[in-house]
Amino acid sequence: PPQTPIRAAMHSIQQLRGELTSNSDRPSGILMVYFRNCTVDPSEDIMKRVEQLSQIFSQKFAQAVGQRCEGLGKKRFTLGVQLYYKVMESMLKSEEKRLSVQNFSKLLNNATFHTSLLGCSLEVVLATYVGYSLKNGSSESPETNLCFPWILDVFQLHAFDFYKVIESFIKAEPTLKHDMIEHLWRCEQQIMESIAWKSDSLLFELLKQCREDGPEEQAEPPAT
Amino acid sequence: TQDYHFGLEDHEGISELFDCD
């Protein structure tokens, strides 16, 4: 039957859930091997962090959408965690091939990396459902409160850190549909054009460090 | 619709972006 916008949005939701049915909300055997290969095994920290972020996410979700929707928030979070572990495994496989290393201790013990990756995974899940709400003509739906950059505030993520995972996320998850890739591109644009320039942004610290380190490359001469 | 423009060089990946190379 012809794809109406609502049917297309519902199809996106079914596809997202279908893609993740074979993925558990716990690390796979392959991920556990990567964890064990680390100088410092990050397994416990990763599990603990997912649990903590689950509590925070559910509370904020209920505040934004309605207390009776806390269970819905937990379901969204579970989908996000499934995608998080799936993409993490794919990222590590490609890094292993690219760098010819198997010990990712620094990366896998980097809390900002995990929070950003989980944040991006949840953004994909939320955008899929919000897309349905908007196409369903219920722009008043409380779920539209969850539009980007809501997830940055929930996890108190610096926009610049979230920005860093987007491209690798898109490369690592080939099943992402074009409209979702476009959504993540719009998130990037929003970060680069405004959010990254807020007064408390990491960007200013990085720019200061660059200036202190001195320019590695000579500035281009002005065009004549 | 907009195509995504990949900007990372071949020698850049998530490890470098989080200073974990």
PDB file of C-alpha atoms in Angstrom:
ATOM      1  CA  PRO A   1       0.000   0.000   0.000  1.00  0.00           C
ATOM      2  CA  PRO A   2       1.200   3.593  -0.658  1.00  0.00           C
ATOM      3  CA  GLN A   3       3.384   4.999   2.130  1.00  0.00           C
ATOM      4  CA  THR A   4       1.604   7.743   3.990  1.00  0.00           C
ATOM      5  CA  PRO A   5       3.862   9.790   6.303  1.00  0.00           C
ATOM      6  CA  ILE A   6       2.326   8.052   9.320  1.00  0.00           C
ATOM      7  CA  ARG A   7       2.796   4.597   7.837  1.00  0.00           C
ATOM      8  CA  ALA A   8       6.389   5.507   6.951  1.00  0.00           C
ATOM      9  CA  ALA A   9       7.026   6.652  10.525  1.00  0.00           C
ATOM     10  CA  MET A  10       5.446   3.522  11.966  1.00  0.00           C
ATOM     11  CA  HIS A  11       7.577   1.489   9.577  1.00  0.00           C
ATOM     12  CA  SER A  12      10.690   3.249  10.921  1.00  0.00           C
ATOM     13  CA  ILE A  13       9.728   2.294  14.465  1.00  0.00           C
ATOM     14  CA  GLN A  14       9.092  -1.326  13.499  1.00  0.00           C
ATOM     15  CA  GLN A  15      12.399  -1.443  11.607  1.00  0.00           C
ATOM     16  CA  LEU A  16      14.321   0.003  14.544  1.00  0.00           C
ATOM     17  CA  ARG A  17      12.788  -2.542  16.896  1.00  0.00           C
ATOM     18  CA  GLY A  18      13.275  -5.302  14.344  1.00  0.00           C
ATOM     19  CA  GLU A  19      16.952  -4.413  13.921  1.00  0.00           C
ATOM     20  CA  LEU A  20      17.476  -4.652  17.657  1.00  0.00           C
ATOM     21  CA  THR A  21      15.470  -7.784  18.484  1.00  0.00           C
ATOM     22  CA  SER A  22      18.592  -9.907  18.135  1.00  0.00           C
ATOM     23  CA  ASN A  23      20.563  -7.466  20.328  1.00  0.00           C
ATOM     24  CA  SER A  24      20.451  -7.840  24.080  1.00  0.00           C
ATOM     25  CA  ASP A  25      20.513  -4.902  26.502  1.00  0.00           C
ATOM     26  CA  ARG A  26      23.675  -6.465  27.888  1.00  0.00           C
ATOM     27  CA  PRO A  27      27.154  -6.642  26.278  1.00  0.00           C
ATOM     28  CA  SER A  28      27.570  -9.434  23.733  1.00  0.00           C
ATOM     29  CA  GLY A  29      30.224 -12.170  23.997  1.00  0.00           C
ATOM     30  CA  ILE A  30      32.396 -10.293  21.492  1.00  0.00           C
ATOM     31  CA  LEU A  31      32.174  -7.105  23.556  1.00  0.00           C
ATOM     32  CA  MET A  32      33.099  -9.000  26.690  1.00  0.00           C
ATOM     33  CA  VAL A  33      36.257 -10.228  24.901  1.00  0.00           C
ATOM     34  CA  TYR A  34      37.171  -6.614  24.073  1.00  0.00           C
ATOM     35  CA  PHE A  35      36.536  -5.680  27.724  1.00  0.00           C
ATOM     36  CA  ARG A  36      38.756  -8.522  28.963  1.00  0.00           C
ATOM     37  CA  ASN A  37      41.514  -7.460  26.532  1.00  0.00           C
ATOM     38  CA  CYS A  38      41.685  -4.049  28.214  1.00  0.00           C
ATOM     39  CA  THR A  39      44.529  -3.259  30.616  1.00  0.00           C
ATOM     40  CA  VAL A  40      41.771  -2.214  33.024  1.00  0.00           C
ATOM     41  CA  ASP A  41      38.540  -4.190  32.505  1.00  0.00           C
ATOM     42  CA  PRO A  42      35.729  -1.611  32.108  1.00  0.00           C
ATOM     43  CA  SER A  43      32.814  -4.096  32.403  1.00  0.00           C
ATOM     44  CA  GLU A  44      31.705  -3.175  35.887  1.00  0.00           C
ATOM     45  CA  ASP A  45      31.907   0.595  35.305  1.00  0.00           C
ATOM     46  CA  ILE A  46      29.958   0.246  32.046  1.00  0.00           C
ATOM     47  CA  MET A  47      27.156  -1.744  33.710  1.00  0.00           C
ATOM     48  CA  LYS A  48      27.024   0.604  36.689  1.00  0.00           C
ATOM     49  CA  ARG A  49      26.883   3.669  34.419  1.00  0.00           C
ATOM     50  CA  VAL A  50      24.075   2.194  32.304  1.00  0.00           C
ATOM     51  CA  GLU A  51      22.099   1.543  35.481  1.00  0.00           C
ATOM     52  CA  GLN A  52      22.664   5.076  36.788  1.00  0.00           C
ATOM     53  CA  LEU A  53      21.783   6.665  33.447  1.00  0.00           C
ATOM     54  CA  SER A  54      18.690   4.473  33.251  1.00  0.00           C
ATOM     55  CA  GLN A  55      17.388   5.976  36.512  1.00  0.00           C
ATOM     56  CA  ILE A  56      18.144   9.530  35.371  1.00  0.00           C
ATOM     57  CA  PHE A  57      16.605   8.979  31.917  1.00  0.00           C
ATOM     58  CA  SER A  58      13.402   7.438  33.280  1.00  0.00           C
ATOM     59  CA  GLN A  59      12.890  10.260  35.759  1.00  0.00           C
ATOM     60  CA  LYS A  60      13.510  12.998  33.161  1.00  0.00           C
ATOM     61  CA  PHE A  61      11.324  11.157  30.641  1.00  0.00           C
ATOM     62  CA  ALA A  62       8.457  11.014  33.149  1.00  0.00           C
ATOM     63  CA  GLN A  63       8.920  14.715  33.978  1.00  0.00           C
ATOM     64  CA  ALA A  64       8.839  15.628  30.275  1.00  0.00           C
ATOM     65  CA  VAL A  65       6.088  13.310  29.065  1.00  0.00           C
ATOM     66  CA  GLY A  66       4.042  12.527  32.178  1.00  0.00           C
ATOM     67  CA  GLN A  67       4.464  10.439  35.329  1.00  0.00           C
ATOM     68  CA  ARG A  68       2.273   7.640  33.929  1.00  0.00           C
ATOM     69  CA  CYS A  69       4.786   7.213  31.129  1.00  0.00           C
ATOM     70  CA  GLU A  70       7.744   6.144  33.263  1.00  0.00           C
ATOM     71  CA  GLY A  71       7.365   2.574  31.989  1.00  0.00           C
ATOM     72  CA  LEU A  72       7.431   3.895  28.426  1.00  0.00           C
ATOM     73  CA  GLY A  73      10.644   5.726  29.242  1.00  0.00           C
ATOM     74  CA  LYS A  74      12.215   2.482  30.453  1.00  0.00           C
ATOM     75  CA  LYS A  75      11.264   0.810  27.158  1.00  0.00           C
ATOM     76  CA  ARG A  76      12.814   3.610  25.139  1.00  0.00           C
ATOM     77  CA  PHE A  77      15.936   3.382  27.299  1.00  0.00           C
ATOM     78  CA  THR A  78      16.212  -0.377  26.789  1.00  0.00           C
ATOM     79  CA  LEU A  79      16.070   0.095  23.004  1.00  0.00           C
ATOM     80  CA  GLY A  80      18.746   2.749  23.332  1.00  0.00           C
ATOM     81  CA  VAL A  81      21.022   0.424  25.345  1.00  0.00           C
ATOM     82  CA  GLN A  82      20.587  -2.345  22.772  1.00  0.00           C
ATOM     83  CA  LEU A  83      21.654   0.072  20.034  1.00  0.00           C
ATOM     84  CA  TYR A  84      24.511   1.390  22.230  1.00  0.00           C
ATOM     85  CA  TYR A  85      26.089  -2.059  22.671  1.00  0.00           C
ATOM     86  CA  LYS A  86      25.475  -2.931  19.007  1.00  0.00           C
ATOM     87  CA  VAL A  87      27.199   0.216  17.722  1.00  0.00           C
ATOM     88  CA  MET A  88      30.013  -0.054  20.293  1.00  0.00           C
ATOM     89  CA  GLU A  89      30.835  -3.560  19.046  1.00  0.00           C
ATOM     90  CA  SER A  90      30.804  -2.389  15.437  1.00  0.00           C
ATOM     91  CA  MET A  91      33.013   0.615  16.280  1.00  0.00           C
ATOM     92  CA  LEU A  92      35.565  -1.580  18.082  1.00  0.00           C
ATOM     93  CA  LYS A  93      35.702  -4.039  15.197  1.00  0.00           C
ATOM     94  CA  SER A  94      36.441  -1.247  12.733  1.00  0.00           C
ATOM     95  CA  GLU A  95      38.985   0.355  15.121  1.00  0.00           C
ATOM     96  CA  GLU A  96      40.672  -3.031  15.551  1.00  0.00           C
ATOM     97  CA  LYS A  97      40.974  -3.322  11.773  1.00  0.00           C
ATOM     98  CA  ARG A  98      42.105   0.299  11.347  1.00  0.00           C
ATOM     99  CA  LEU A  99      44.623   0.438  14.214  1.00  0.00           C
ATOM    100  CA  SER A 100      45.538  -3.283  14.399  1.00  0.00           C
ATOM    101  CA  VAL A 101      45.118  -3.213  18.165  1.00  0.00           C
ATOM    102  CA  GLN A 102      42.814  -5.152  20.494  1.00  0.00           C
ATOM    103  CA  ASN A 103      43.436  -3.304  23.746  1.00  0.00           C
ATOM    104  CA  PHE A 104      41.026  -0.338  23.891  1.00  0.00           C
ATOM    105  CA  SER A 105      41.507   0.296  27.573  1.00  0.00           C
ATOM    106  CA  LYS A 106      41.729   4.112  27.339  1.00  0.00           C
ATOM    107  CA  LEU A 107      38.648   4.435  25.140  1.00  0.00           C
ATOM    108  CA  LEU A 108      36.521   1.906  27.017  1.00  0.00           C
ATOM    109  CA  ASN A 109      37.404   3.470  30.354  1.00  0.00           C
ATOM    110  CA  ASN A 110      36.477   6.940  29.086  1.00  0.00           C
ATOM    111  CA  ALA A 111      33.138   7.835  30.711  1.00  0.00           C
ATOM    112  CA  THR A 112      32.512  10.709  28.279  1.00  0.00           C
ATOM    113  CA  PHE A 113      32.793   8.343  25.318  1.00  0.00           C
ATOM    114  CA  HIS A 114      30.217   5.955  26.801  1.00  0.00           C
ATOM    115  CA  THR A 115      27.792   8.688  27.839  1.00  0.00           C
ATOM    116  CA  SER A 116      28.059  10.322  24.399  1.00  0.00           C
ATOM    117  CA  LEU A 117      27.562   7.009  22.592  1.00  0.00           C
ATOM    118  CA  LEU A 118      24.557   6.073  24.738  1.00  0.00           C
ATOM    119  CA  GLY A 119      23.218   9.616  24.320  1.00  0.00           C
ATOM    120  CA  CYS A 120      23.480   9.320  20.538  1.00  0.00           C
ATOM    121  CA  SER A 121      21.807   5.881  20.590  1.00  0.00           C
ATOM    122  CA  LEU A 122      18.926   7.279  22.655  1.00  0.00           C
ATOM    123  CA  GLU A 123      18.667  10.285  20.335  1.00  0.00           C
ATOM    124  CA  VAL A 124      18.111   7.863  17.420  1.00  0.00           C
ATOM    125  CA  VAL A 125      15.393   6.037  19.378  1.00  0.00           C
ATOM    126  CA  LEU A 126      13.670   9.237  20.562  1.00  0.00           C
ATOM    127  CA  ALA A 127      13.830  10.834  17.094  1.00  0.00           C
ATOM    128  CA  THR A 128      12.222   7.725  15.598  1.00  0.00           C
ATOM    129  CA  TYR A 129       9.257   7.936  17.972  1.00  0.00           C
ATOM    130  CA  VAL A 130       9.039  11.734  17.914  1.00  0.00           C
ATOM    131  CA  GLY A 131       9.026  11.548  14.131  1.00  0.00           C
ATOM    132  CA  TYR A 132       5.940   9.359  14.430  1.00  0.00           C
ATOM    133  CA  SER A 133       4.231  11.796  16.806  1.00  0.00           C
ATOM    134  CA  LEU A 134       4.909  14.764  14.553  1.00  0.00           C
ATOM    135  CA  LYS A 135       3.730  12.948  11.416  1.00  0.00           C
ATOM    136  CA  ASN A 136       0.713  11.749  13.350  1.00  0.00           C
ATOM    137  CA  GLY A 137      -0.269  15.395  13.500  1.00  0.00           C
ATOM    138  CA  SER A 138       0.046  15.496  17.255  1.00  0.00           C
ATOM    139  CA  SER A 139       2.693  18.190  17.397  1.00  0.00           C
ATOM    140  CA  GLU A 140       1.246  18.920  20.834  1.00  0.00           C
ATOM    141  CA  SER A 141       2.256  15.421  21.969  1.00  0.00           C
ATOM    142  CA  PRO A 142       4.435  15.671  25.083  1.00  0.00           C
ATOM    143  CA  GLU A 143       6.933  13.409  23.332  1.00  0.00           C
ATOM    144  CA  THR A 144       7.894  16.350  21.163  1.00  0.00           C
ATOM    145  CA  ASN A 145       9.492  17.781  24.334  1.00  0.00           C
ATOM    146  CA  LEU A 146      12.140  15.111  23.836  1.00  0.00           C
ATOM    147  CA  CYS A 147      13.472  16.633  20.633  1.00  0.00           C
ATOM    148  CA  PHE A 148      17.218  17.290  20.408  1.00  0.00           C
ATOM    149  CA  PRO A 149      19.026  18.723  22.421  1.00  0.00           C
ATOM    150  CA  TRP A 150      16.823  17.352  25.294  1.00  0.00           C
ATOM    151  CA  ILE A 151      19.137  14.318  25.704  1.00  0.00           C
ATOM    152  CA  LEU A 152      22.192  16.581  26.235  1.00  0.00           C
ATOM    153  CA  ASP A 153      20.543  18.180  29.254  1.00  0.00           C
ATOM    154  CA  VAL A 154      19.403  14.816  30.667  1.00  0.00           C
ATOM    155  CA  PHE A 155      22.925  13.380  30.675  1.00  0.00           C
ATOM    156  CA  GLN A 156      24.605  16.799  31.162  1.00  0.00           C
ATOM    157  CA  LEU A 157      26.587  16.060  28.069  1.00  0.00           C
ATOM    158  CA  HIS A 158      28.763  18.680  26.405  1.00  0.00           C
ATOM    159  CA  ALA A 159      27.438  19.186  22.893  1.00  0.00           C
ATOM    160  CA  PHE A 160      30.969  19.005  21.551  1.00  0.00           C
ATOM    161  CA  ASP A 161      31.442  15.483  23.000  1.00  0.00           C
ATOM    162  CA  PHE A 162      28.107  14.358  21.531  1.00  0.00           C
ATOM    163  CA  TYR A 163      29.240  15.832  18.195  1.00  0.00           C
ATOM    164  CA  LYS A 164      32.391  13.687  18.237  1.00  0.00           C
ATOM    165  CA  VAL A 165      30.504  10.379  18.124  1.00  0.00           C
ATOM    166  CA  ILE A 166      28.011  11.222  15.374  1.00  0.00           C
ATOM    167  CA  GLU A 167      30.133  10.471  12.320  1.00  0.00           C
ATOM    168  CA  SER A 168      31.602   7.272  13.752  1.00  0.00           C
ATOM    169  CA  PHE A 169      28.086   6.262  14.834  1.00  0.00           C
ATOM    170  CA  ILE A 170      26.740   6.653  11.290  1.00  0.00           C
ATOM    171  CA  LYS A 171      29.718   4.690   9.896  1.00  0.00           C
ATOM    172  CA  ALA A 172      29.287   1.918  12.476  1.00  0.00           C
ATOM    173  CA  GLU A 173      25.508   1.462  11.994  1.00  0.00           C
ATOM    174  CA  PRO A 174      24.820   0.752   8.291  1.00  0.00           C
ATOM    175  CA  THR A 175      21.133   0.001   8.973  1.00  0.00           C
ATOM    176  CA  LEU A 176      20.418   3.655   9.814  1.00  0.00           C
ATOM    177  CA  LYS A 177      17.794   4.967   7.419  1.00  0.00           C
ATOM    178  CA  HIS A 178      18.427   8.077   5.366  1.00  0.00           C
ATOM    179  CA  ASP A 179      15.984  10.233   7.352  1.00  0.00           C
ATOM    180  CA  MET A 180      17.768   9.280  10.581  1.00  0.00           C
ATOM    181  CA  ILE A 181      21.181  10.072   9.104  1.00  0.00           C
ATOM    182  CA  GLU A 182      19.728  13.400   8.029  1.00  0.00           C
ATOM    183  CA  HIS A 183      18.406  13.951  11.564  1.00  0.00           C
ATOM    184  CA  LEU A 184      21.867  13.336  13.049  1.00  0.00           C
ATOM    185  CA  TRP A 185      23.333  15.714  10.434  1.00  0.00           C
ATOM    186  CA  ARG A 186      20.854  18.370  11.600  1.00  0.00           C
ATOM    187  CA  CYS A 187      21.960  17.739  15.191  1.00  0.00           C
ATOM    188  CA  GLU A 188      25.538  18.336  14.068  1.00  0.00           C
ATOM    189  CA  GLN A 189      24.522  21.588  12.363  1.00  0.00           C
ATOM    190  CA  GLN A 190      22.612  22.732  15.448  1.00  0.00           C
ATOM    191  CA  ILE A 191      25.648  22.023  17.640  1.00  0.00           C
ATOM    192  CA  MET A 192      28.097  23.758  15.304  1.00  0.00           C
ATOM    193  CA  GLU A 193      25.890  26.746  14.656  1.00  0.00           C
ATOM    194  CA  SER A 194      24.711  27.435  18.199  1.00  0.00           C
ATOM    195  CA  ILE A 195      24.932  24.946  21.055  1.00  0.00           C
ATOM    196  CA  ALA A 196      28.740  24.543  20.881  1.00  0.00           C
ATOM    197  CA  TRP A 197      29.109  28.305  21.301  1.00  0.00           C
ATOM    198  CA  LYS A 198      27.264  28.590  24.587  1.00  0.00           C
ATOM    199  CA  SER A 199      29.327  30.165  27.336  1.00  0.00           C
ATOM    200  CA  ASP A 200      29.920  26.894  29.223  1.00  0.00           C
ATOM    201  CA  SER A 201      30.981  25.023  26.108  1.00  0.00           C
ATOM    202  CA  LEU A 202      34.108  22.848  25.960  1.00  0.00           C
ATOM    203  CA  LEU A 203      34.946  24.493  22.656  1.00  0.00           C
ATOM    204  CA  PHE A 204      36.345  27.631  24.239  1.00  0.00           C
ATOM    205  CA  GLU A 205      38.700  25.641  26.442  1.00  0.00           C
ATOM    206  CA  LEU A 206      39.909  23.699  23.396  1.00  0.00           C
ATOM    207  CA  LEU A 207      40.408  26.886  21.366  1.00  0.00           C
ATOM    208  CA  LYS A 208      42.417  28.361  24.242  1.00  0.00           C
ATOM    209  CA  GLN A 209      44.575  25.238  24.421  1.00  0.00           C
ATOM    210  CA  CYS A 210      45.182  25.400  20.662  1.00  0.00           C
ATOM    211  CA  ARG A 211      46.245  29.015  20.953  1.00  0.00           C
ATOM    212  CA  GLU A 212      48.561  28.207  23.868  1.00  0.00           C
ATOM    213  CA  ASP A 213      50.053  25.253  21.985  1.00  0.00           C
ATOM    214  CA  GLY A 214      50.733  27.630  19.106  1.00  0.00           C
ATOM    215  CA  PRO A 215      49.587  27.026  15.565  1.00  0.00           C
ATOM    216  CA  GLU A 216      51.122  23.894  14.127  1.00  0.00           C
ATOM    217  CA  GLU A 217      50.345  24.995  10.617  1.00  0.00           C
ATOM    218  CA  GLN A 218      51.159  28.446   9.393  1.00  0.00           C
ATOM    219  CA  ALA A 219      48.063  30.554   8.876  1.00  0.00           C
ATOM    220  CA  GLU A 220      47.206  30.849   5.202  1.00  0.00           C
ATOM    221  CA  PRO A 221      48.347  34.116   3.648  1.00  0.00           C
ATOM    222  CA  PRO A 222      45.455  36.437   2.898  1.00  0.00           C
ATOM    223  CA  ALA A 223      44.059  35.958  -0.551  1.00  0.00           C
ATOM    224  CA  THR A 224      45.153  38.763  -2.916  1.00  0.00           C
TER     225      THR A 224
ATOM    226  CA  THR B   1      17.071  15.398   1.476  1.00  0.00           C
ATOM    227  CA  GLN B   2      20.608  15.989   2.622  1.00  0.00           C
ATOM    228  CA  ASP B   3      23.494  13.562   2.169  1.00  0.00           C
ATOM    229  CA  TYR B   4      25.798  13.204   5.071  1.00  0.00           C
ATOM    230  CA  HIS B   5      29.320  14.558   4.438  1.00  0.00           C
ATOM    231  CA  PHE B   6      31.928  12.365   6.113  1.00  0.00           C
ATOM    232  CA  GLY B   7      34.753  14.582   7.253  1.00  0.00           C
ATOM    233  CA  LEU B   8      37.104  12.307   9.192  1.00  0.00           C
ATOM    234  CA  GLU B   9      40.419  11.495   7.501  1.00  0.00           C
ATOM    235  CA  ASP B  10      41.415   7.825   7.101  1.00  0.00           C
ATOM    236  CA  HIS B  11      43.847   8.136   9.998  1.00  0.00           C
ATOM    237  CA  GLU B  12      41.147   9.584  12.271  1.00  0.00           C
ATOM    238  CA  GLY B  13      38.604   7.574  14.218  1.00  0.00           C
ATOM    239  CA  ILE B  14      36.688   7.520  17.485  1.00  0.00           C
ATOM    240  CA  SER B  15      39.890   6.670  19.408  1.00  0.00           C
ATOM    241  CA  GLU B  16      41.631   9.855  18.267  1.00  0.00           C
ATOM    242  CA  LEU B  17      38.519  11.974  18.793  1.00  0.00           C
ATOM    243  CA  PHE B  18      38.459  10.969  22.469  1.00  0.00           C
ATOM    244  CA  ASP B  19      42.273  11.236  22.774  1.00  0.00           C
ATOM    245  CA  CYS B  20      42.543   7.518  23.393  1.00  0.00           C
ATOM    246  CA  ASP B  21      44.890   6.622  20.532  1.00  0.00           C
TER     247      ASP B  21
END
